């Protein structure tokens, strides 16, 4: 590990993006601290898919054995029709993807992933109960002021503070995230309750009119996670996430395949989320301050890439700061942003496009989609290479 402790970096936010970035920056030798507003670190009770473009970076940080303890490796991605279950596309994951891209495709319980990330970082450098209020940039650093009265000066400040980002608001002005017209019911079902369905270890996505239904195993195979997405005109609840009624979820998926309905019916409790995203930003950085993860590229989860992109952000940020060094932090942040913004923007746009593509009503457009998936799907090893083969830690020495 190089010694670059002459540069201190403050990461605001201890979500998956902030923790992965903190690890990458520490691995690159910087003096890193994480400031998280919550009193404890805790992810929501739900699953997450981590593709090889992100798992490769986590493995390089020495986390492979810890990730393998709870991560499930699906053997294929299976996209199916909503009512009769007909296969639209089945493409390899598992060993084939690992051989092609040098890293696995994983399914995790979010809490498992977060605890692997947090467990690899010195606990005395994760400052809980620190809510960033304001900050001021000076010539040689940034003074961050927390609402508990603590003031800290760092050489670079990274806003990994999620879709409501305080750092983003302070840099670029307030702007509300936009409701995407979709809600998601999420649930975790003990796998033994679904034994009768004979589920394979797959990444499943059922597509139908106005919605889609994703399910996969997490927590070493003990639980089945589902995300049941339905279009809805408005989000009127105060919170972005709320307890949902299983009966409402079943009603939303009335007429869908018995397997879909059996999974929903087996859950004890479900949460309903309004899905929000943001328009792509034109800039992420000002001087010694930058953004990362949902703070700068919140996206619909329909490419399963929000967290993966935040993990990529951290790797590129560490490489850029390593390349430019303490002497020119603003140039390093410009370099980071120039490398990351086009890819994150592309994924924001593809995620939005999948809302239409996944939710087509039965008819000519749906038939054309199905024919395209059957002949030249988008998840074959060749088709997905642009996404999974990308190595975000490889950075040209000179800023573009
Ligand atoms: C239904 C659904 C399914 C998804 N599935 C996938 C998937 O399969 N794969 C994938 O890659 N992505 C997926 N995503 C996206 C992924 O969850 C997010 O992109 C990712 O969690 C964002 O991480 P983050 O660290 O940027 O932000 P967050 O997880 O929001 O973390 C931000 C942190 O900052 C803290 N914070 C906020 N403000 C302050 C402040 N002022 N001071 C200090 N701390 C602060 C918060 O408390 C929080 O801990 C999904 C999203 C949804 C909604």
PDB file of C-alpha atoms in Angstrom, residues 11 88 104 110 123 133 175 178 185 202 208 226 243 262 271 282 285 296 354 373:
ATOM      1  CA  UNK A  11     -16.281  10.701   2.676  1.00  0.00           C
ATOM      2  CA  UNK A  88     -37.901 -14.378 -23.554  1.00  0.00           C
ATOM      3  CA  UNK A 104     -18.436 -13.273 -10.301  1.00  0.00           C
ATOM      4  CA  UNK A 110     -27.763  -5.647   1.470  1.00  0.00           C
ATOM      5  CA  UNK A 123     -14.043   1.289  12.929  1.00  0.00           C
ATOM      6  CA  UNK A 133     -24.562  20.577   7.568  1.00  0.00           C
ATOM      7  CA  UNK A 175     -33.353  20.299  -7.150  1.00  0.00           C
ATOM      8  CA  UNK A 178     -38.190  13.172  -9.955  1.00  0.00           C
ATOM      9  CA  UNK A 185     -42.889  -3.721  -3.470  1.00  0.00           C
ATOM     10  CA  UNK A 202     -31.108 -17.573 -11.316  1.00  0.00           C
ATOM     11  CA  UNK A 208     -45.610  -7.675 -18.332  1.00  0.00           C
ATOM     12  CA  UNK A 226     -38.251 -10.007  -4.695  1.00  0.00           C
ATOM     13  CA  UNK A 243     -44.823  -0.688   4.867  1.00  0.00           C
ATOM     14  CA  UNK A 262     -46.788 -17.708  -4.954  1.00  0.00           C
ATOM     15  CA  UNK A 271     -42.297  -2.538   1.869  1.00  0.00           C
ATOM     16  CA  UNK A 282     -23.437  18.442 -16.041  1.00  0.00           C
ATOM     17  CA  UNK A 285     -17.013  18.548  -8.840  1.00  0.00           C
ATOM     18  CA  UNK A 296     -24.638  12.412  -8.613  1.00  0.00           C
ATOM     19  CA  UNK A 354     -35.937  -0.287 -19.588  1.00  0.00           C
ATOM     20  CA  UNK A 373     -34.648 -10.813 -27.217  1.00  0.00           C
TER      21      UNK A 373
END
